[in-house]
Amino acid sequence: MLNKGTITARELASRFGVSTRTIYRDIDMLSSSGVPVYMNKGNGGGIHILENYTLNRAIFSERESKNLLMAVKTLQATQYPELDIALEKMGAIFKNASNHDWVEVDFSPWASSPNEKNKFNDIKRAMLERNVIRFEYVNGEGHRSSRLAEPEKLIFKNNAWYLVAFCRQHQEHRTFRISRLKKLDILAENFEKKVLPKPRVEEWNTAPQSLTPLKLCFKAQVINRVYDYFDDSFLIPNDDGSLTLVAEFPEDEWLYSYILSFGSSVEVIEPEYMRKIIAERIRQALQLYEL
């Protein structure tokens, strides 16, 4: 109605599957609640709302309307069915909704193939249509295995997407990191939804881990990467433009790989034994390139 301008009671009744009497009653209720809706009789008449009126003036603030648009636009990145229609309808409610191209959400990483983006959408489609999926999976230890699974739920946690699915090989629900899911196929076979327990997370080490106090000094040229992961409260600016990070970490392979990924742009200050571990790993890497 907001998009069309003027519409008849008969058209509204047909659109919503109710009687014209119900439409007239609803119009009276809207009018009494302060919505400027009017009815004109005769040829060319009908029901219309005062020009330039938008619901956000009565219900939503400008900031709230923008937040709502952003939420729907974010969900649109999953190509969820009929969201384009929803955005079109919101364009009638919020007059500035047509200008919603200021945000784009893409779940595929940089430098990835188009199939990486399709993988997320294929999983979403398999979930909605309850299709069994087949894929190869590389777990946290680097082991590759073939799986048949019933996709149940998507989880976004710690900057990564995970799939909760019933794994037929292990006959229990498992959680898989989507970026490590390879060669995905959607099968024609359908499945019945099961009771979803608290999932076993294959990517997360559920065993308690002790934390190691760590002090790292990052050079200025890599500060942007440091801010991607750490809050200001963990960072100490230095006079030369570098940053010192003071925090506690689980000491595992990820931590060593993360430190080494900065090359000569990071120095382990403390603890001393970790300096020696990093130095030894660098020596081992150099051996690969010695002539």
mmCIF file of C-alpha atoms in Angstrom:
data_model
loop_
_atom_site.group_PDB
_atom_site.id
_atom_site.type_symbol
_atom_site.label_atom_id
_atom_site.label_comp_id
_atom_site.label_asym_id
_atom_site.label_seq_id
_atom_site.Cartn_x
_atom_site.Cartn_y
_atom_site.Cartn_z
ATOM 1 C CA MET A 1 0.000 0.000 0.000
ATOM 2 C CA LEU A 2 2.837 2.365 0.842
ATOM 3 C CA ASN A 3 4.510 1.614 -2.492
ATOM 4 C CA LYS A 4 1.357 1.669 -4.613
ATOM 5 C CA GLY A 5 -0.111 4.956 -3.397
ATOM 6 C CA THR A 6 -3.874 4.381 -3.764
ATOM 7 C CA ILE A 7 -5.514 0.973 -3.549
ATOM 8 C CA THR A 8 -9.089 -0.237 -3.233
ATOM 9 C CA ALA A 9 -10.555 -2.125 -0.294
ATOM 10 C CA ARG A 10 -11.303 -5.012 -2.652
ATOM 11 C CA GLU A 11 -7.637 -5.244 -3.690
ATOM 12 C CA LEU A 12 -6.492 -5.217 -0.070
ATOM 13 C CA ALA A 13 -9.064 -7.848 0.864
ATOM 14 C CA SER A 14 -7.840 -10.088 -1.966
ATOM 15 C CA ARG A 15 -4.208 -9.500 -1.033
ATOM 16 C CA PHE A 16 -4.677 -10.486 2.631
ATOM 17 C CA GLY A 17 -7.466 -13.035 2.184
ATOM 18 C CA VAL A 18 -10.037 -11.204 4.312
ATOM 19 C CA SER A 19 -13.377 -9.487 3.718
ATOM 20 C CA THR A 20 -13.747 -5.846 2.706
ATOM 21 C CA ARG A 21 -15.572 -5.294 6.002
ATOM 22 C CA THR A 22 -12.389 -6.354 7.830
ATOM 23 C CA ILE A 23 -10.346 -3.929 5.697
ATOM 24 C CA TYR A 24 -12.645 -1.024 6.559
ATOM 25 C CA ARG A 25 -12.464 -1.909 10.247
ATOM 26 C CA ASP A 26 -8.650 -2.063 10.142
ATOM 27 C CA ILE A 27 -8.501 1.287 8.340
ATOM 28 C CA ASP A 28 -10.601 2.845 11.100
ATOM 29 C CA MET A 29 -8.228 1.411 13.716
ATOM 30 C CA LEU A 30 -5.143 2.748 11.905
ATOM 31 C CA SER A 31 -6.739 6.167 11.538
ATOM 32 C CA SER A 32 -7.697 6.324 15.231
ATOM 33 C CA SER A 33 -4.120 5.367 16.206
ATOM 34 C CA GLY A 34 -2.670 8.352 14.348
ATOM 35 C CA VAL A 35 -1.669 6.819 11.004
ATOM 36 C CA PRO A 36 -2.808 9.303 8.279
ATOM 37 C CA VAL A 37 -4.798 6.851 6.128
ATOM 38 C CA TYR A 38 -7.728 8.160 4.076
ATOM 39 C CA MET A 39 -10.553 6.748 1.930
ATOM 40 C CA ASN A 40 -12.101 8.416 -1.146
ATOM 41 C CA LYS A 41 -15.277 7.129 -2.785
ATOM 42 C CA GLY A 42 -16.198 7.063 -6.465
ATOM 43 C CA ASN A 43 -14.206 6.465 -9.648
ATOM 44 C CA GLY A 44 -10.490 6.853 -9.082
ATOM 45 C CA GLY A 45 -11.000 6.686 -5.350
ATOM 46 C CA GLY A 46 -9.593 4.230 -2.873
ATOM 47 C CA ILE A 47 -7.488 4.024 0.235
ATOM 48 C CA HIS A 48 -4.233 5.921 0.532
ATOM 49 C CA ILE A 49 -1.740 7.163 3.100
ATOM 50 C CA LEU A 50 -0.637 10.767 3.324
ATOM 51 C CA GLU A 51 2.212 11.352 0.844
ATOM 52 C CA ASN A 52 5.752 11.238 2.319
ATOM 53 C CA TYR A 53 4.483 9.524 5.479
ATOM 54 C CA THR A 54 6.738 6.677 6.652
ATOM 55 C CA LEU A 55 6.267 4.318 9.553
ATOM 56 C CA ASN A 56 9.705 5.045 10.906
ATOM 57 C CA ARG A 57 8.466 8.470 11.987
ATOM 58 C CA ALA A 58 5.836 6.848 14.154
ATOM 59 C CA ILE A 59 7.716 3.774 15.386
ATOM 60 C CA PHE A 60 11.426 3.785 14.506
ATOM 61 C CA SER A 61 14.075 6.433 14.907
ATOM 62 C CA GLU A 62 16.404 7.056 11.963
ATOM 63 C CA ARG A 63 19.193 5.129 13.697
ATOM 64 C CA GLU A 64 16.848 2.212 14.457
ATOM 65 C CA SER A 65 15.680 2.054 10.864
ATOM 66 C CA LYS A 66 19.291 1.975 9.631
ATOM 67 C CA ASN A 67 20.176 -0.766 12.126
ATOM 68 C CA LEU A 68 17.197 -2.818 10.984
ATOM 69 C CA LEU A 69 18.156 -2.378 7.344
ATOM 70 C CA MET A 70 21.719 -3.427 8.093
ATOM 71 C CA ALA A 71 20.513 -6.560 9.897
ATOM 72 C CA VAL A 72 18.360 -7.583 6.932
ATOM 73 C CA LYS A 73 21.129 -6.715 4.480
ATOM 74 C CA THR A 74 23.545 -8.878 6.470
ATOM 75 C CA LEU A 75 21.131 -11.799 6.383
ATOM 76 C CA GLN A 76 20.722 -11.215 2.651
ATOM 77 C CA ALA A 77 24.358 -12.272 2.231
ATOM 78 C CA THR A 78 23.214 -15.840 2.900
ATOM 79 C CA GLN A 79 20.836 -15.489 -0.073
ATOM 80 C CA TYR A 80 18.010 -16.473 2.235
ATOM 81 C CA PRO A 81 14.792 -16.907 0.242
ATOM 82 C CA GLU A 82 12.646 -13.814 -0.400
ATOM 83 C CA LEU A 83 14.898 -11.326 1.387
ATOM 84 C CA ASP A 84 14.991 -9.182 -1.733
ATOM 85 C CA ILE A 85 11.202 -8.902 -1.437
ATOM 86 C CA ALA A 86 11.547 -8.019 2.241
ATOM 87 C CA LEU A 87 14.018 -5.254 1.408
ATOM 88 C CA GLU A 88 11.649 -3.935 -1.241
ATOM 89 C CA LYS A 89 8.836 -3.770 1.302
ATOM 90 C CA MET A 90 11.123 -2.046 3.778
ATOM 91 C CA GLY A 91 11.775 0.506 1.073
ATOM 92 C CA ALA A 92 8.147 1.477 1.408
ATOM 93 C CA ILE A 93 8.358 1.710 5.186
ATOM 94 C CA PHE A 94 11.669 3.588 5.307
ATOM 95 C CA LYS A 95 11.940 6.097 2.489
ATOM 96 C CA ASN A 96 15.760 5.967 2.579
ATOM 97 C CA ALA A 97 15.867 2.156 2.363
ATOM 98 C CA SER A 98 16.541 2.221 -1.360
ATOM 99 C CA ASN A 99 20.022 3.459 -0.518
ATOM 100 C CA HIS A 100 21.112 0.307 1.299
ATOM 101 C CA ASP A 101 24.202 -0.522 -0.765
ATOM 102 C CA TRP A 102 26.515 0.929 1.882
ATOM 103 C CA VAL A 103 27.025 -2.521 3.410
ATOM 104 C CA GLU A 104 27.932 -5.822 1.761
ATOM 105 C CA VAL A 105 28.529 -9.091 3.580
ATOM 106 C CA ASP A 106 30.472 -11.864 1.866
ATOM 107 C CA PHE A 107 31.286 -15.012 3.828
ATOM 108 C CA SER A 108 34.061 -16.150 1.497
ATOM 109 C CA PRO A 109 37.663 -15.165 2.392
ATOM 110 C CA TRP A 110 39.841 -12.890 0.271
ATOM 111 C CA ALA A 111 41.538 -14.558 -2.713
ATOM 112 C CA SER A 112 39.075 -17.456 -2.589
ATOM 113 C CA SER A 113 37.449 -19.123 -5.571
ATOM 114 C CA PRO A 114 33.757 -18.562 -6.401
ATOM 115 C CA ASN A 115 33.109 -22.090 -5.119
ATOM 116 C CA GLU A 116 34.012 -20.949 -1.600
ATOM 117 C CA LYS A 117 31.060 -18.557 -1.558
ATOM 118 C CA ASN A 118 28.822 -21.173 -3.182
ATOM 119 C CA LYS A 119 29.766 -23.644 -0.443
ATOM 120 C CA PHE A 120 28.079 -21.545 2.244
ATOM 121 C CA ASN A 121 24.972 -21.091 0.120
ATOM 122 C CA ASP A 122 24.871 -24.819 -0.730
ATOM 123 C CA ILE A 123 25.003 -25.726 2.963
ATOM 124 C CA LYS A 124 22.223 -23.253 3.693
ATOM 125 C CA ARG A 125 20.092 -24.734 0.908
ATOM 126 C CA ALA A 126 20.724 -28.290 2.114
ATOM 127 C CA MET A 127 19.634 -27.278 5.618
ATOM 128 C CA LEU A 128 16.399 -25.681 4.412
ATOM 129 C CA GLU A 129 15.529 -28.586 2.118
ATOM 130 C CA ARG A 130 16.838 -31.250 4.550
ATOM 131 C CA ASN A 131 19.250 -32.858 2.117
ATOM 132 C CA VAL A 132 22.112 -35.083 3.212
ATOM 133 C CA ILE A 133 25.534 -33.683 2.288
ATOM 134 C CA ARG A 134 28.816 -35.407 1.478
ATOM 135 C CA PHE A 135 32.185 -33.753 1.923
ATOM 136 C CA GLU A 136 35.821 -34.206 2.844
ATOM 137 C CA TYR A 137 36.956 -32.636 6.089
ATOM 138 C CA VAL A 138 40.373 -31.585 7.364
ATOM 139 C CA ASN A 139 40.375 -31.530 11.164
ATOM 140 C CA GLY A 140 42.561 -29.555 13.561
ATOM 141 C CA GLU A 141 45.350 -32.156 13.340
ATOM 142 C CA GLY A 142 45.391 -32.010 9.534
ATOM 143 C CA HIS A 143 43.716 -35.406 9.031
ATOM 144 C CA ARG A 144 41.403 -35.644 6.013
ATOM 145 C CA SER A 145 38.289 -37.840 6.106
ATOM 146 C CA SER A 146 35.137 -38.377 4.041
ATOM 147 C CA ARG A 147 31.813 -37.627 5.744
ATOM 148 C CA LEU A 148 28.108 -38.071 5.199
ATOM 149 C CA ALA A 149 26.168 -35.628 7.341
ATOM 150 C CA GLU A 150 22.753 -34.139 8.021
ATOM 151 C CA PRO A 151 23.186 -30.342 8.281
ATOM 152 C CA GLU A 152 21.260 -28.816 11.177
ATOM 153 C CA LYS A 153 22.615 -25.435 12.206
ATOM 154 C CA LEU A 154 25.088 -22.683 11.274
ATOM 155 C CA ILE A 155 27.135 -20.971 13.975
ATOM 156 C CA PHE A 156 29.299 -17.867 13.632
ATOM 157 C CA LYS A 157 31.923 -17.861 16.398
ATOM 158 C CA ASN A 158 35.328 -16.240 16.799
ATOM 159 C CA ASN A 159 35.361 -14.804 13.256
ATOM 160 C CA ALA A 160 34.557 -18.152 11.606
ATOM 161 C CA TRP A 161 31.512 -20.090 10.426
ATOM 162 C CA TYR A 162 30.801 -23.581 11.753
ATOM 163 C CA LEU A 163 28.297 -26.230 10.721
ATOM 164 C CA VAL A 164 26.526 -28.383 13.290
ATOM 165 C CA ALA A 165 25.530 -31.635 11.595
ATOM 166 C CA PHE A 166 24.695 -35.232 12.431
ATOM 167 C CA CYS A 167 27.721 -37.223 11.258
ATOM 168 C CA ARG A 168 26.614 -40.625 9.996
ATOM 169 C CA GLN A 169 30.087 -42.146 10.376
ATOM 170 C CA HIS A 170 30.178 -41.392 14.106
ATOM 171 C CA GLN A 171 26.406 -41.488 14.660
ATOM 172 C CA GLU A 172 26.414 -38.261 16.639
ATOM 173 C CA HIS A 173 26.279 -34.521 16.136
ATOM 174 C CA ARG A 174 29.594 -32.902 15.294
ATOM 175 C CA THR A 175 30.652 -29.335 14.593
ATOM 176 C CA PHE A 176 32.758 -28.607 11.501
ATOM 177 C CA ARG A 177 34.577 -25.445 10.548
ATOM 178 C CA ILE A 178 33.195 -24.549 7.117
ATOM 179 C CA SER A 179 36.522 -23.292 5.734
ATOM 180 C CA ARG A 180 37.921 -26.833 6.216
ATOM 181 C CA LEU A 181 35.039 -28.493 4.469
ATOM 182 C CA LYS A 182 36.088 -29.614 0.961
ATOM 183 C CA LYS A 183 34.446 -31.165 -2.096
ATOM 184 C CA LEU A 184 30.900 -30.560 -0.880
ATOM 185 C CA ASP A 185 28.062 -32.404 -2.619
ATOM 186 C CA ILE A 186 24.335 -32.130 -1.901
ATOM 187 C CA LEU A 187 22.651 -35.515 -2.203
ATOM 188 C CA ALA A 188 19.070 -36.174 -3.259
ATOM 189 C CA GLU A 189 18.466 -38.106 -0.027
ATOM 190 C CA ASN A 190 16.415 -36.307 2.619
ATOM 191 C CA PHE A 191 16.631 -36.705 6.381
ATOM 192 C CA GLU A 192 14.393 -36.218 9.404
ATOM 193 C CA LYS A 193 15.383 -33.551 11.893
ATOM 194 C CA LYS A 194 16.832 -34.942 15.112
ATOM 195 C CA VAL A 195 16.908 -33.494 18.599
ATOM 196 C CA LEU A 196 19.905 -31.189 18.612
ATOM 197 C CA PRO A 197 22.102 -31.818 21.679
ATOM 198 C CA LYS A 198 25.023 -29.720 22.769
ATOM 199 C CA PRO A 199 27.384 -30.432 19.880
ATOM 200 C CA ARG A 200 30.823 -31.929 20.048
ATOM 201 C CA VAL A 201 33.086 -29.294 18.589
ATOM 202 C CA GLU A 202 35.834 -30.856 16.513
ATOM 203 C CA GLU A 203 37.672 -27.591 15.976
ATOM 204 C CA TRP A 204 37.811 -26.482 19.596
ATOM 205 C CA ASN A 205 39.937 -28.163 22.206
ATOM 206 C CA THR A 206 37.474 -28.719 25.038
ATOM 207 C CA ALA A 207 40.172 -29.898 27.440
ATOM 208 C CA PRO A 208 41.257 -27.237 29.946
ATOM 209 C CA GLN A 209 44.372 -25.375 28.791
ATOM 210 C CA SER A 210 46.756 -23.443 30.959
ATOM 211 C CA LEU A 211 47.511 -19.910 29.849
ATOM 212 C CA THR A 212 51.015 -18.594 29.291
ATOM 213 C CA PRO A 213 51.814 -14.905 29.995
ATOM 214 C CA LEU A 214 53.331 -13.469 26.858
ATOM 215 C CA LYS A 215 54.945 -10.180 25.852
ATOM 216 C CA LEU A 216 55.418 -9.444 22.153
ATOM 217 C CA CYS A 217 56.733 -6.349 20.392
ATOM 218 C CA PHE A 218 55.279 -5.636 16.932
ATOM 219 C CA LYS A 219 56.821 -3.222 14.431
ATOM 220 C CA ALA A 220 54.712 -0.332 13.151
ATOM 221 C CA GLN A 221 54.151 -1.812 9.670
ATOM 222 C CA VAL A 222 52.091 -4.727 11.034
ATOM 223 C CA ILE A 223 50.035 -2.854 13.621
ATOM 224 C CA ASN A 224 46.924 -3.162 11.458
ATOM 225 C CA ARG A 225 47.049 -6.953 11.846
ATOM 226 C CA VAL A 226 47.473 -6.658 15.605
ATOM 227 C CA TYR A 227 44.362 -4.491 15.900
ATOM 228 C CA ASP A 228 42.384 -7.133 13.983
ATOM 229 C CA TYR A 229 42.671 -9.458 16.982
ATOM 230 C CA PHE A 230 43.410 -7.479 20.132
ATOM 231 C CA ASP A 231 41.741 -4.723 22.117
ATOM 232 C CA ASP A 232 43.589 -1.545 23.092
ATOM 233 C CA SER A 233 43.680 -2.695 26.693
ATOM 234 C CA PHE A 234 46.286 -5.327 25.766
ATOM 235 C CA LEU A 235 48.478 -2.985 23.719
ATOM 236 C CA ILE A 236 51.175 -0.535 24.866
ATOM 237 C CA PRO A 237 52.341 2.075 22.301
ATOM 238 C CA ASN A 238 56.103 2.631 22.111
ATOM 239 C CA ASP A 239 57.959 5.824 21.187
ATOM 240 C CA ASP A 240 59.269 4.329 17.917
ATOM 241 C CA GLY A 241 55.729 3.538 16.681
ATOM 242 C CA SER A 242 55.834 -0.125 17.620
ATOM 243 C CA LEU A 243 53.325 -1.842 19.921
ATOM 244 C CA THR A 244 53.919 -4.137 22.864
ATOM 245 C CA LEU A 245 51.289 -6.797 23.436
ATOM 246 C CA VAL A 246 50.884 -8.163 26.959
ATOM 247 C CA ALA A 247 48.384 -11.005 27.244
ATOM 248 C CA GLU A 248 47.884 -14.652 28.187
ATOM 249 C CA PHE A 249 47.509 -17.385 25.562
ATOM 250 C CA PRO A 250 47.052 -21.150 25.417
ATOM 251 C CA GLU A 251 50.464 -22.387 24.329
ATOM 252 C CA ASP A 252 49.813 -24.498 21.252
ATOM 253 C CA GLU A 253 50.690 -24.834 17.588
ATOM 254 C CA TRP A 254 48.395 -21.951 16.644
ATOM 255 C CA LEU A 255 50.325 -19.574 18.876
ATOM 256 C CA TYR A 256 53.711 -20.498 17.379
ATOM 257 C CA SER A 257 52.331 -20.256 13.847
ATOM 258 C CA TYR A 258 50.751 -16.893 14.607
ATOM 259 C CA ILE A 259 54.018 -15.449 15.922
ATOM 260 C CA LEU A 260 56.046 -16.832 13.014
ATOM 261 C CA SER A 261 53.545 -15.411 10.498
ATOM 262 C CA PHE A 262 54.849 -11.910 11.317
ATOM 263 C CA GLY A 263 58.394 -12.804 10.290
ATOM 264 C CA SER A 264 60.931 -10.177 11.354
ATOM 265 C CA SER A 265 58.157 -7.735 12.336
ATOM 266 C CA VAL A 266 57.651 -9.265 15.790
ATOM 267 C CA GLU A 267 59.937 -10.097 18.696
ATOM 268 C CA VAL A 268 59.110 -12.325 21.638
ATOM 269 C CA ILE A 269 60.182 -10.406 24.746
ATOM 270 C CA GLU A 270 58.916 -12.859 27.353
ATOM 271 C CA PRO A 271 59.077 -15.682 28.303
ATOM 272 C CA GLU A 272 62.702 -16.507 27.533
ATOM 273 C CA TYR A 273 62.077 -20.179 26.736
ATOM 274 C CA MET A 274 59.582 -19.196 24.029
ATOM 275 C CA ARG A 275 62.197 -16.944 22.430
ATOM 276 C CA LYS A 276 64.368 -20.055 22.098
ATOM 277 C CA ILE A 277 61.509 -22.106 20.630
ATOM 278 C CA ILE A 278 60.779 -19.442 17.991
ATOM 279 C CA ALA A 279 64.504 -19.077 17.196
ATOM 280 C CA GLU A 280 64.848 -22.845 16.708
ATOM 281 C CA ARG A 281 61.840 -22.936 14.385
ATOM 282 C CA ILE A 282 63.310 -20.112 12.335
ATOM 283 C CA ARG A 283 66.596 -22.046 12.046
ATOM 284 C CA GLN A 284 64.706 -25.113 10.879
ATOM 285 C CA ALA A 285 62.892 -23.011 8.268
ATOM 286 C CA LEU A 286 66.183 -21.559 7.023
ATOM 287 C CA GLN A 287 67.560 -25.058 6.472
ATOM 288 C CA LEU A 288 64.921 -25.581 3.791
ATOM 289 C CA TYR A 289 66.442 -22.739 1.745
ATOM 290 C CA GLU A 290 70.152 -23.288 2.307
ATOM 291 C CA LEU A 291 72.077 -24.259 -0.813
#
